[in-house]
Amino acid sequence: MLALVVLLALTLLAIPPSRLLMEQWANADVLSRSRLIFGSVQGPVRRALADGDDERLASILAGVAEDDRVLAVGLCDAGGTMRGATSMMPPDFSCDSAARSEAESFSHIVQDGRHVFVATFPVSTPAGNAYLAVLNDLSYIAERTWQIQIYVVATLLGFGLVIGGAGAVLIFYLLKRWAESLRQAVENARRGKRLPAGRDMSGIERQIALLFKEIEATRGRSETAEVKWSPQSLHDLLATTLPDAEIIIVSNREPYIHNRRNGAIELQTPASGLVSALEPVMRACGGTWIAHGSGSADRDMVDAQDRLAVPPSDPAYRLRRVWVSEEEQNGYYYGLANEGLWPLCHIAFVRPAFREEDWRFYRTINQRFADAVAAEATTPDPIVLVQDYHFALAPRMIRKLLPEATIITFWHIPWPNAETFGICPWKEEILDGLLGSSIIGFHTQFHCNNFFDTVDRFIESRIDRETAAVTLAGHETLIRPYPISIEWPPAALKGQLPVEACRRAVRERFGLAPSACIAVGIERFDYTKGILDRMHSIDVLLTLHPEWRGRFTFIQVAAPTRSKLASYSRLQDEALALADEINARHGQDGHQPIRLVVRHHEPPEVFELFRAADLCIVSSLHDGMNLVAKEFVAARDDEQGVLILSTFAGASRELTEALIVNPYDARSMAEALNAALLMPADEQQERMHLMRQQVREQNVYRWAGRMLLDAARIRQRRRVLALAGSAL
Ligand code: F6P
């Protein structure tokens, strides 16, 4: 269509010059013809004049006028009288109107609406100059010009149509060939066919073959329900679906902390679900982990680029430490992250606090980590795994620095409903920051739904719940549930004594009788964990079932955390007081029903406690997932022990064979404790068997693998689109 319009425009443009050309040519033609006439008749005319033979003169001139294009001819004698004028001589054309000079002269006149070209030639006679006037009818020129214009237009149009048609046929043919070769390349790639000897793959064939290899690998992984997720399968997945992909993790908490104690440097692994989930993944994948260097000896252990290879005993990846001053830490970590976002996202009825200066530090530190990502990246499109609520702004910042990066942000804590999130003064900035990600992951579908509702309420964007995606300013972010888990088998299980030996060791350490029933609770000393609530339920248990007094001990291991914050120090004080109160109420013969141990425990100690326990209590008031529950299950290779699990922890959606409790209801939790203490060994075994199967299959390698598979799909889709773009 466009080509036709262009052709028409060109044709119209060609009309005025062709008309001018035609007119010039016609004038020249008439002129030369008039001269020719004059040349041929001037002799006879002169003789007829000399003889005074008007009849002969008239006959000569009549012969000239026989030519169609000559309108009339006449002779003006030396006296100015018209003689021998032919029949068509216009009556009002007189010798006065003919130019008379010593040389030939030409003029245009309009006679009865028609254009006439008058050529006047001097003829010398003894009586002076006579003039031969030849009047040419120019109307045929207009006719010819019109005809020629039609020819020009028709020719140009015809020419254009022929060329255009030929071009269209050629393009169609080339496209058909291209489509056929593309189909062939896809077919070859699909069947893994080799090219004939001597023929190399073209660039596009090579890319298609590569893409197919990756897609096949991706599909193979995702469709194989029985994939056994392990460090090796995760490693293989990376090699096949994301070859050459660079992995960078960003988290606040570092996986290895170096602390100085009594003049020596000690290595500590923090009490962090995030770290226990991601560390095995990094050991399997390699890459760079960027985290806050929070240990007192951290600076002593890094190189000039603030890096060190970890795990220190068997390096598998790189830790890049980022430094944060105390003032910054107070604003970004204690302030905005833990006094603002933490209570905002957990329904534990602790009021969130939002302070402007905390927000400033939060932005500064997010930018510092984003800059560190850009500095560490050695490729333009790394896979960046941003962890948790400490870095809600970092995804957008990283996207600005590395537009090609695949950014997967995982939110380890719950996402509240839109109404609750609306409390946050910087809700739009936080949502915008997160939507710089390629994928945002939550533990449960419920949290994904809350996130969609929040975006819907506060940000102008396109939400597609069918594909689970949010598009903001042309950038699409997928929102997906990825329930986090632990490594299987857990490293901390290695070197553990048999369960019986653990039971003995722990009972001896706490001075308990060999037959004593033990419940354990192990976590950070955090108000979301429901530590006070479980103590209340033990109080109720011992009140309602006094037969357990002296026979039942609850060991609560609580790692001090965020103690600078009033809400946390208050909790510690309250827990100590409550333990004393309950011990005073139900203790007997030196036996204390509650043993509160406030210190950090390394994973092997934690696992020993799990293996020694009859039951484990996880009574979170609100928890994204809770990995303690899964670790307890993983520790029990004897398939014994009962898990009491809060319905408000994400883990309760997976570990359905636990005794699910409402931690706000002390009475029913006490009954669950009683039921657990009385549960027969075979029922314990049945429940534990199913839960172990769940954690074994849905382990942390699967968690990471599913995210990486989705990242691979995003990258493949981008490459297919780029390929289609470059091929057309
Ligand atoms: O639950 C959220 C979380 O970031 C976990 O991922 C981690 O286990 C815990 O908080 C650690 O908190 P912190 O790093 O503040 O000690």
XYZ file of C-alpha atoms and ligand atoms in Angstrom:
744
model
C 0.000 0.000 0.000
C 2.757 2.390 1.004
C 4.665 1.496 -2.137
C 1.584 2.316 -4.225
C 1.180 5.711 -2.590
C 4.872 6.482 -3.189
C 4.516 5.426 -6.813
C 1.474 7.672 -7.302
C 3.236 10.609 -5.689
C 6.255 10.147 -7.967
C 3.987 9.984 -10.988
C 2.168 13.193 -10.056
C 5.475 14.921 -9.491
C 6.606 13.869 -12.969
C 3.643 15.592 -14.723
C 4.667 19.320 -14.606
C 8.223 18.781 -15.957
C 6.946 16.473 -18.710
C 4.386 19.106 -19.756
C 7.048 21.858 -19.886
C 9.308 19.633 -21.931
C 6.518 18.895 -24.361
C 5.681 22.569 -24.844
C 9.283 23.494 -25.484
C 9.638 20.700 -27.968
C 6.374 21.707 -29.819
C 7.436 25.359 -30.086
C 10.756 24.369 -31.546
C 8.956 22.066 -33.988
C 6.550 24.800 -35.211
C 9.399 27.233 -35.571
C 11.510 24.950 -37.681
C 8.532 23.936 -39.790
C 7.654 27.613 -40.476
C 11.229 28.237 -41.543
C 11.078 25.216 -43.824
C 7.868 26.506 -45.429
C 9.370 29.904 -45.906
C 12.554 28.433 -47.407
C 10.572 26.404 -49.918
C 8.194 29.148 -51.054
C 10.165 32.394 -50.868
C 11.520 32.079 -54.465
C 8.177 31.346 -56.150
C 6.485 34.018 -53.999
C 9.066 36.624 -54.955
C 8.640 35.749 -58.660
C 4.836 35.836 -58.488
C 5.045 39.241 -56.823
C 7.485 40.500 -59.442
C 5.119 39.260 -62.134
C 2.185 40.790 -60.303
C 0.469 37.433 -60.685
C -1.903 37.329 -57.726
C -3.519 34.148 -58.885
C -0.207 32.272 -58.829
C 0.611 33.793 -55.484
C -2.675 32.583 -54.046
C -2.116 29.117 -55.443
C 1.399 28.905 -53.916
C 0.102 29.985 -50.532
C -2.912 27.635 -50.742
C -0.482 24.760 -51.355
C 1.374 25.679 -48.148
C -1.872 25.819 -46.132
C -2.690 22.239 -47.051
C -0.573 21.128 -44.143
C -2.959 20.333 -41.221
C -0.944 22.198 -38.720
C -0.807 25.396 -40.802
C -3.894 27.433 -40.132
C -3.405 30.115 -42.740
C -0.790 31.875 -44.853
C -0.834 35.390 -46.331
C 1.517 37.925 -47.767
C 1.690 41.528 -46.641
C 3.114 43.479 -49.565
C 5.447 46.432 -49.192
C 2.407 48.673 -48.991
C 0.951 46.697 -46.040
C -1.889 45.064 -47.982
C -2.725 41.436 -47.382
C -2.505 39.420 -50.572
C -3.149 35.784 -51.378
C -4.455 35.034 -47.854
C -5.716 31.482 -47.570
C -9.281 30.719 -46.641
C -8.700 30.157 -42.912
C -6.936 33.490 -42.423
C -8.732 35.011 -39.423
C -10.702 38.032 -40.635
C -9.303 40.287 -37.921
C -5.710 39.362 -38.689
C -4.338 42.273 -40.703
C -0.905 43.213 -41.853
C -0.867 45.709 -39.003
C -0.954 42.883 -36.474
C 1.941 41.016 -38.139
C 5.332 41.971 -36.844
C 7.433 43.427 -39.541
C 11.132 43.789 -39.180
C 14.320 43.156 -41.106
C 14.590 39.663 -39.678
C 12.157 36.830 -39.108
C 9.965 37.349 -36.068
C 7.572 35.185 -34.050
C 4.629 35.814 -31.784
C 1.728 34.035 -30.072
C -1.828 35.222 -30.506
C -5.134 33.827 -29.295
C -7.696 33.616 -32.013
C -11.253 32.533 -31.157
C -9.961 30.799 -28.061
C -7.243 28.906 -29.874
C -3.494 29.456 -29.563
C -1.834 30.507 -32.804
C 1.868 30.791 -33.481
C 2.641 33.536 -36.032
C 5.948 33.404 -37.923
C 6.703 36.431 -40.128
C 9.502 36.337 -42.735
C 10.698 39.351 -44.772
C 10.662 38.902 -48.593
C 12.646 41.595 -50.412
C 10.952 43.128 -53.476
C 11.910 46.111 -55.580
C 9.161 48.057 -53.830
C 10.589 47.230 -50.423
C 10.077 44.295 -47.973
C 6.961 42.213 -48.229
C 6.231 39.743 -45.340
C 5.092 36.191 -45.484
C 2.922 35.419 -42.451
C 2.568 31.739 -41.534
C -0.066 31.099 -38.884
C 0.330 27.731 -37.122
C -2.484 26.203 -35.119
C -1.104 25.246 -31.726
C -4.179 23.450 -30.408
C -2.724 20.113 -31.417
C 0.117 20.783 -28.959
C -2.253 20.860 -25.999
C -3.743 17.624 -27.267
C -0.319 16.055 -27.671
C 0.820 17.305 -24.243
C -2.217 15.694 -22.658
C -1.598 12.451 -24.511
C 2.034 12.456 -23.482
C 1.107 13.053 -19.871
C -1.134 10.036 -20.013
C 1.717 8.020 -21.525
C 4.135 9.221 -18.841
C 1.724 8.357 -16.016
C 0.829 5.011 -17.532
C 4.485 4.167 -18.143
C 5.579 5.120 -14.645
C 2.703 3.258 -13.052
C 3.288 0.246 -15.208
C 6.997 0.335 -14.533
C 6.428 0.708 -10.800
C 3.926 -2.118 -10.722
C 6.219 -4.407 -12.659
C 9.225 -3.600 -10.438
C 7.089 -3.798 -7.261
C 5.530 -7.068 -8.338
C 8.905 -8.536 -9.173
C 10.256 -7.322 -5.785
C 7.295 -8.832 -3.954
C 7.787 -12.142 -5.709
C 11.494 -12.055 -4.855
C 10.870 -11.182 -1.203
C 8.226 -13.883 -0.924
C 10.640 -16.385 -2.398
C 13.481 -15.318 -0.068
C 11.212 -15.389 2.991
C 9.972 -18.828 2.015
C 13.533 -20.029 1.693
C 14.491 -18.410 5.015
C 11.486 -19.946 6.777
C 12.336 -23.322 5.250
C 15.980 -23.099 6.346
C 14.873 -21.978 9.822
C 12.431 -24.890 9.971
C 15.197 -27.198 8.848
C 17.603 -25.773 11.436
C 14.978 -26.182 14.179
C 14.257 -29.729 12.979
C 17.960 -30.590 12.900
C 18.414 -29.127 16.364
C 15.342 -30.994 17.644
C 16.541 -34.320 16.279
C 20.155 -33.574 17.119
C 21.015 -34.195 13.440
C 24.516 -33.526 12.213
C 25.139 -31.366 9.153
C 26.563 -32.983 5.997
C 30.335 -33.190 6.047
C 31.995 -30.016 4.889
C 29.090 -27.758 5.795
C 29.467 -25.541 8.829
C 26.563 -24.244 10.872
C 25.506 -20.698 10.144
C 25.376 -18.309 13.077
C 21.634 -18.665 13.430
C 21.777 -22.467 13.210
C 24.371 -22.518 15.954
C 22.219 -20.328 18.183
C 19.138 -22.444 17.557
C 21.026 -25.645 18.308
C 22.315 -24.144 21.564
C 18.912 -22.889 22.533
C 17.372 -26.289 21.909
C 19.973 -27.957 24.024
C 19.117 -25.614 26.874
C 15.352 -25.892 26.405
C 15.559 -29.676 26.336
C 17.616 -29.625 29.496
C 15.154 -27.235 31.163
C 12.161 -29.303 30.113
C 13.851 -32.492 31.136
C 14.414 -31.085 34.582
C 11.018 -29.560 35.163
C 9.028 -32.452 33.775
C 10.858 -35.123 35.681
C 8.857 -35.275 38.848
C 11.244 -37.818 40.276
C 14.354 -35.649 39.889
C 16.461 -36.344 42.929
C 17.529 -32.875 43.910
C 21.066 -32.858 45.197
C 24.177 -30.669 44.976
C 25.119 -32.677 41.885
C 21.743 -32.276 40.138
C 21.786 -28.554 40.879
C 25.296 -28.355 39.534
C 24.264 -30.268 36.388
C 21.223 -28.074 35.973
C 23.405 -25.003 35.956
C 25.810 -26.542 33.482
C 23.068 -27.542 31.057
C 20.462 -24.797 31.322
C 22.589 -21.868 32.353
C 26.037 -22.522 30.959
C 28.403 -19.647 31.660
C 25.874 -17.977 33.973
C 27.456 -16.055 36.775
C 25.709 -16.390 40.156
C 25.791 -13.536 42.644
C 23.965 -13.600 45.974
C 23.168 -10.481 47.961
C 22.191 -10.814 51.615
C 22.654 -8.881 54.794
C 23.801 -11.829 56.864
C 27.079 -13.427 55.807
C 27.505 -17.202 55.809
C 30.798 -17.091 57.739
C 31.541 -14.586 60.475
C 35.015 -14.057 61.900
C 34.985 -12.839 65.487
C 37.856 -11.990 67.785
C 37.576 -13.596 71.183
C 40.283 -13.644 73.855
C 42.882 -12.595 71.301
C 42.028 -15.430 68.900
C 39.910 -15.389 65.722
C 36.859 -17.629 65.812
C 34.725 -18.724 62.896
C 30.972 -18.635 63.421
C 28.054 -19.809 61.261
C 25.092 -17.576 62.084
C 21.692 -18.743 63.311
C 19.913 -17.857 60.121
C 17.453 -19.792 58.035
C 18.601 -17.802 55.063
C 22.187 -18.867 55.528
C 21.337 -22.518 56.172
C 19.336 -22.571 52.928
C 21.706 -20.687 50.662
C 25.087 -21.889 51.823
C 24.711 -25.429 50.432
C 23.398 -23.951 47.189
C 26.486 -21.793 46.839
C 28.709 -24.728 47.637
C 27.043 -26.562 44.751
C 26.980 -23.682 42.256
C 29.966 -21.497 43.051
C 29.830 -17.751 42.474
C 30.012 -14.694 44.664
C 28.112 -14.006 47.877
C 27.966 -10.330 48.806
C 27.099 -9.722 52.462
C 27.632 -7.353 55.344
C 30.935 -8.057 57.068
C 29.588 -7.909 60.613
C 32.225 -9.876 62.553
C 34.797 -8.164 64.767
C 37.651 -9.863 62.883
C 36.064 -9.829 59.410
C 38.392 -7.136 58.075
C 41.443 -9.164 59.082
C 40.430 -12.085 56.915
C 39.766 -10.432 53.534
C 42.092 -9.517 50.671
C 42.554 -6.021 49.236
C 39.214 -6.342 47.383
C 37.396 -7.335 50.591
C 37.035 -10.910 49.359
C 37.805 -14.322 50.761
C 37.279 -17.871 49.561
C 34.808 -19.943 51.604
C 34.075 -22.343 53.231
C 37.481 -21.738 54.789
C 38.099 -25.486 55.114
C 37.188 -26.326 51.502
C 36.690 -23.205 49.356
C 33.878 -23.456 46.794
C 32.762 -19.855 46.276
C 33.741 -16.283 47.037
C 32.490 -14.133 49.891
C 32.652 -10.381 49.271
C 32.222 -8.402 52.445
C 30.590 -4.977 52.394
C 31.296 -2.610 55.255
C 28.556 -0.762 57.090
C 29.295 1.763 59.826
C 27.600 1.514 63.187
C 25.467 4.549 62.472
C 24.408 3.102 59.125
C 23.698 -0.261 60.754
C 21.460 1.414 63.323
C 19.431 3.078 60.590
C 19.362 0.443 57.857
C 19.378 -2.853 59.780
C 18.053 -2.151 63.269
C 15.872 0.758 62.221
C 14.133 0.397 58.890
C 14.606 -3.363 58.387
C 13.985 -4.661 61.900
C 11.867 -2.011 63.595
C 9.966 -1.115 60.435
C 9.607 -3.899 57.883
C 9.986 -6.897 60.232
C 7.020 -6.063 62.511
C 5.106 -4.737 59.487
C 5.310 -8.101 57.713
C 4.849 -10.349 60.749
C 1.517 -10.314 62.498
C 2.885 -10.482 66.040
C 1.224 -7.295 67.273
C 4.433 -5.338 67.648
C 4.016 -1.828 66.296
C 6.288 -0.994 63.357
C 8.338 2.189 63.654
C 9.222 4.225 60.583
C 11.781 7.000 60.847
C 12.933 9.249 58.019
C 16.645 8.928 58.882
C 16.390 5.119 58.925
C 14.929 5.271 55.439
C 17.874 7.399 54.282
C 20.367 4.835 55.575
C 18.328 2.011 54.084
C 18.558 3.645 50.654
C 22.283 4.310 51.045
C 23.096 0.732 52.008
C 20.885 -0.729 49.276
C 22.790 1.401 46.777
C 26.113 0.282 48.268
C 25.188 -3.371 47.782
C 23.893 -2.700 44.263
C 27.215 -1.027 43.425
C 29.036 -4.035 44.857
C 27.020 -6.321 42.561
C 28.010 -4.228 39.538
C 31.644 -4.250 40.695
C 31.731 -8.020 41.241
C 29.894 -8.933 38.019
C 32.228 -10.092 35.274
C 29.414 -10.516 32.719
C 26.666 -8.068 31.682
C 23.892 -10.539 32.544
C 24.633 -12.318 35.819
C 21.944 -14.096 37.813
C 21.602 -12.020 40.953
C 19.799 -13.600 43.907
C 18.708 -10.760 46.180
C 17.718 -11.936 49.638
C 15.096 -10.598 51.950
C 13.565 -7.439 53.335
C 16.919 -5.734 53.897
C 17.169 -5.122 50.137
C 13.779 -4.104 48.815
C 15.310 -1.231 46.820
C 18.360 -3.069 45.493
C 16.647 -4.874 42.571
C 15.737 -1.603 40.826
C 19.206 -0.175 41.588
C 20.911 -3.277 40.179
C 18.643 -3.182 37.128
C 19.851 0.371 36.415
C 23.485 -0.698 36.631
C 23.092 -4.054 34.867
C 19.996 -3.871 32.646
C 20.565 -7.384 31.285
C 20.844 -9.064 34.685
C 18.369 -11.756 35.726
C 17.401 -10.616 39.210
C 15.610 -13.072 41.494
C 14.503 -11.532 44.744
C 13.444 -13.857 47.520
C 11.381 -12.450 50.375
C 12.083 -14.734 53.325
C 9.398 -13.333 55.601
C 5.613 -13.179 55.130
C 4.078 -10.512 52.890
C 1.154 -8.880 54.716
C -2.183 -7.905 53.254
C -2.490 -4.614 51.359
C -4.155 -2.804 54.240
C -1.297 -3.622 56.601
C 1.398 -2.813 54.054
C -0.317 0.526 53.469
C 1.015 1.639 56.865
C 4.503 1.959 55.419
C 5.259 5.560 54.422
C 7.526 4.349 51.582
C 5.276 1.642 50.217
C 5.416 2.875 46.612
C 9.226 3.111 46.631
C 9.525 -0.367 48.127
C 7.163 -1.893 45.574
C 8.922 -0.077 42.753
C 12.307 -1.274 44.018
C 11.145 -4.894 44.176
C 9.590 -4.703 40.724
C 13.053 -4.110 39.270
C 13.414 -7.903 39.740
C 12.877 -10.492 37.028
C 11.239 -12.781 39.581
C 10.032 -12.171 43.132
C 9.724 -15.309 45.215
C 7.731 -15.930 48.378
C 7.366 -19.077 50.456
C 3.650 -19.525 49.822
C 0.960 -18.748 47.247
C -0.853 -16.862 49.985
C 2.022 -14.362 50.256
C 2.105 -14.034 46.455
C -1.604 -13.186 46.502
C -1.041 -10.576 49.213
C 1.721 -9.069 47.093
C -0.535 -8.860 44.017
C -3.224 -7.147 46.091
C -0.670 -4.681 47.464
C 0.671 -3.802 44.020
C -2.891 -3.486 42.782
C -3.708 -1.071 45.581
C -0.640 1.166 45.500
C 1.099 1.040 42.119
C -0.110 1.749 38.612
C 0.883 -1.379 36.741
C -0.529 -4.292 34.747
C -1.262 -7.380 36.812
C -1.783 -10.682 35.065
C -2.844 -13.229 37.645
C -3.042 -15.986 35.060
C 0.653 -15.795 34.219
C 1.405 -14.495 37.731
C 3.192 -11.400 36.478
C 3.283 -7.677 37.128
C 4.340 -5.323 34.344
C 5.578 -1.909 35.370
C 6.819 0.566 32.755
C 7.235 -2.222 30.210
C 9.255 -4.471 32.525
C 7.712 -7.788 33.537
C 8.257 -9.365 36.955
C 7.078 -12.887 37.698
C 5.644 -13.528 41.157
C 6.140 -17.132 42.240
C 5.930 -19.318 45.349
C 9.149 -21.200 46.101
C 8.910 -22.914 49.477
C 12.395 -22.779 50.944
C 13.952 -25.811 52.527
C 17.183 -27.286 53.833
C 19.955 -29.380 52.356
C 19.415 -33.118 52.245
C 21.091 -34.891 53.870
C 22.021 -32.074 56.236
C 25.752 -31.535 56.721
C 25.216 -31.277 60.485
C 24.072 -34.883 60.539
C 27.546 -36.018 59.595
C 29.476 -37.185 62.631
C 26.371 -37.377 64.834
C 26.263 -40.220 67.323
C 23.369 -42.687 67.160
C 20.123 -41.323 68.594
C 20.440 -43.324 71.795
C 23.893 -41.877 72.451
C 22.591 -38.347 71.810
C 19.707 -38.938 74.232
C 22.158 -40.107 76.876
C 24.569 -37.242 76.319
C 21.909 -34.536 76.499
C 20.193 -36.011 79.539
C 23.514 -36.232 81.316
C 24.437 -32.662 80.363
C 21.177 -31.313 81.770
C 21.251 -33.628 84.794
C 18.069 -35.454 83.790
C 17.017 -39.007 84.447
C 17.607 -41.410 81.530
C 13.820 -41.845 81.136
C 13.057 -38.097 81.190
C 10.866 -36.786 78.352
C 12.409 -33.865 76.545
C 10.882 -31.195 74.342
C 13.126 -28.735 72.545
C 12.676 -25.310 71.043
C 15.612 -23.899 69.116
C 15.710 -20.524 67.392
C 16.745 -16.884 67.508
C 15.317 -15.035 70.473
C 12.650 -13.351 68.408
C 9.164 -12.253 69.435
C 7.710 -13.778 66.240
C 8.724 -17.258 67.363
C 6.105 -17.520 70.105
C 8.579 -18.511 72.838
C 6.459 -17.025 75.623
C 3.360 -18.682 74.212
C 4.897 -22.135 74.245
C 5.991 -21.575 77.862
C 2.410 -20.679 78.710
C 1.243 -23.882 77.104
C 3.751 -25.862 79.190
C 2.379 -24.134 82.239
C -1.110 -25.277 81.226
C 0.139 -28.800 80.448
C 1.693 -29.184 83.874
C -1.421 -27.760 85.485
C -3.862 -29.959 83.590
C -1.607 -33.019 83.580
C 0.435 -32.906 86.791
C 1.582 -36.463 86.097
C 4.243 -34.931 83.841
C 5.826 -32.907 86.603
C 9.340 -34.133 87.260
C 9.201 -36.290 84.110
C 9.024 -33.614 81.454
C 11.652 -30.983 80.603
C 11.468 -28.312 77.974
C 14.883 -27.128 76.742
C 14.651 -23.778 75.021
C 17.800 -22.794 73.154
C 17.580 -19.160 72.126
C 20.312 -17.357 70.219
C 20.443 -13.686 71.190
C 19.520 -11.546 68.220
C 18.919 -7.829 67.561
C 19.330 -7.316 71.312
C 19.851 -3.581 70.811
C 16.151 -3.254 70.122
C 13.810 -2.775 73.052
C 11.258 -5.269 71.690
C 13.966 -7.960 71.714
C 15.611 -7.191 75.057
C 12.172 -6.969 76.622
C 11.326 -10.407 75.250
C 14.488 -11.878 76.770
C 13.661 -10.394 80.167
C 10.081 -11.591 79.985
C 11.116 -15.086 78.923
C 13.613 -15.406 81.784
C 11.011 -14.196 84.264
C 8.330 -16.494 82.883
C 10.647 -19.526 82.966
C 11.438 -18.779 86.631
C 7.761 -18.398 87.406
C 6.778 -21.686 85.764
C 9.743 -23.489 87.312
C 8.722 -22.153 90.688
C 5.161 -23.292 90.132
C 5.815 -26.773 88.767
C 9.381 -27.656 89.764
C 9.977 -30.380 92.290
C 12.925 -32.109 93.935
C 15.424 -29.883 92.172
C 13.824 -30.604 88.774
C 13.023 -27.584 86.625
C 10.517 -28.098 83.811
C 11.937 -25.230 81.735
C 15.617 -24.886 80.901
C 16.359 -21.688 79.048
C 19.783 -21.577 77.387
C 20.501 -18.177 75.917
C 23.426 -18.571 73.585
C 24.246 -19.329 69.983
C 24.592 -23.046 69.160
C 26.523 -24.319 66.172
C 24.654 -26.754 63.876
C 26.168 -29.998 65.318
C 25.007 -29.040 68.838
C 21.557 -28.186 67.507
C 21.300 -31.523 65.745
C 22.370 -33.404 68.826
C 19.525 -31.740 70.741
C 17.038 -32.565 67.987
C 18.120 -36.210 68.064
C 17.868 -36.355 71.828
C 14.345 -34.895 71.980
C 10.978 -36.587 72.135
C 9.320 -33.601 70.623
C 10.162 -30.283 69.073
C 8.023 -27.189 69.485
C 7.799 -24.608 66.688
C 5.119 -22.189 67.822
C 5.774 -19.140 65.622
C 3.141 -16.425 65.815
C 3.936 -15.760 62.164
C 6.743 -17.177 60.038
C 7.537 -17.181 56.331
C 8.573 -20.841 56.386
C 10.553 -21.867 59.513
C 13.447 -24.139 58.780
C 13.846 -25.342 62.370
C 10.828 -27.568 61.765
C 12.481 -29.074 58.697
C 15.837 -29.456 60.435
C 14.205 -31.375 63.270
C 12.667 -33.757 60.750
C 15.983 -34.095 58.909
C 17.819 -34.843 62.146
C 15.539 -37.790 62.980
C 16.891 -40.595 60.860
C 15.438 -42.954 63.487
C 11.960 -41.784 62.363
C 10.973 -41.018 65.932
C 9.991 -37.778 67.651
C 6.944 -35.535 67.267
C 6.817 -32.105 65.719
C 4.429 -29.545 67.208
C 4.036 -26.915 64.541
C 2.273 -23.571 64.422
C -0.384 -23.168 61.795
C 1.039 -19.665 61.210
C 4.389 -20.950 59.932
C 4.704 -21.563 56.183
C 6.119 -25.012 57.011
C 2.694 -26.144 58.243
C 1.561 -26.221 54.584
C 4.143 -28.897 53.825
C 4.649 -30.792 57.078
C 1.040 -31.763 57.492
C 1.865 -34.818 59.633
C 3.056 -32.555 62.439
C 0.637 -31.745 65.242
C -0.593 -28.397 63.975
C -1.348 -25.869 66.714
C -2.551 -22.329 67.258
C 0.085 -20.743 69.536
C -2.419 -18.165 70.774
C -4.471 -20.975 72.289
C -2.427 -22.205 75.268
C -4.959 -24.827 76.259
C -5.096 -26.613 72.908
C -1.338 -26.365 72.547
C -1.008 -28.006 75.968
C -3.283 -30.822 74.790
C -1.139 -31.215 71.681
C 1.918 -31.503 73.927
C 0.192 -34.132 75.974
C -0.832 -36.035 72.831
C 2.741 -35.853 71.562
C 4.144 -37.180 74.814
C 1.700 -40.072 74.654
C 2.036 -40.813 70.958
C 2.897 -44.463 70.281
C 6.205 -45.186 68.543
C 4.568 -46.600 65.405
C 2.436 -43.476 64.897
C 5.502 -41.329 65.429
C 7.316 -43.407 62.876
C 4.520 -43.116 60.315
C 4.281 -39.366 60.653
C 8.016 -38.817 60.714
C 8.513 -41.069 57.697
C 6.118 -38.986 55.591
C 7.611 -35.695 56.758
C 11.129 -36.891 56.017
C 10.059 -37.934 52.550
C 8.648 -34.447 51.996
C 11.793 -32.645 53.180
C 14.062 -35.058 51.305
C 12.263 -34.460 47.999
C 11.438 -30.808 48.458
C 14.928 -29.900 49.612
C 16.801 -26.662 49.197
C 18.389 -27.796 45.916
C 14.900 -28.054 44.500
C 14.085 -24.593 45.876
C 17.122 -23.106 44.163
C 16.713 -25.328 41.103
C 13.153 -24.172 40.465
C 14.176 -20.531 40.702
C 17.133 -21.093 38.396
C 14.940 -22.994 35.928
C 12.548 -20.063 35.827
C 15.520 -17.746 35.359
C 16.732 -19.962 32.498
C 13.303 -19.770 30.857
C 13.293 -15.980 31.086
C 16.742 -15.859 29.506
C 15.783 -18.323 26.763
C 12.654 -16.336 25.970
C 14.710 -13.171 25.728
C 17.170 -14.869 23.419
C 14.417 -16.306 21.192
C 12.906 -12.825 20.871
C 16.326 -11.314 20.123
C 16.967 -14.061 17.586
C 13.639 -13.464 15.854
C 14.408 -9.726 15.885
C 17.839 -10.172 14.325
C 16.616 -12.700 11.754
C 13.862 -10.473 10.377
O 13.520 -14.868 58.591
C 14.105 -13.784 57.979
C 15.563 -13.802 58.204
O 16.264 -12.928 57.389
C 15.985 -15.189 57.937
O 16.174 -15.382 56.626
C 17.086 -15.340 58.874
O 17.089 -16.607 59.350
C 16.808 -14.379 59.981
O 15.898 -13.462 59.504
C 18.114 -13.812 60.483
O 18.003 -12.593 61.029
P 19.287 -11.718 61.305
O 20.130 -11.831 60.108
O 18.758 -10.361 61.543
O 19.949 -12.296 62.503
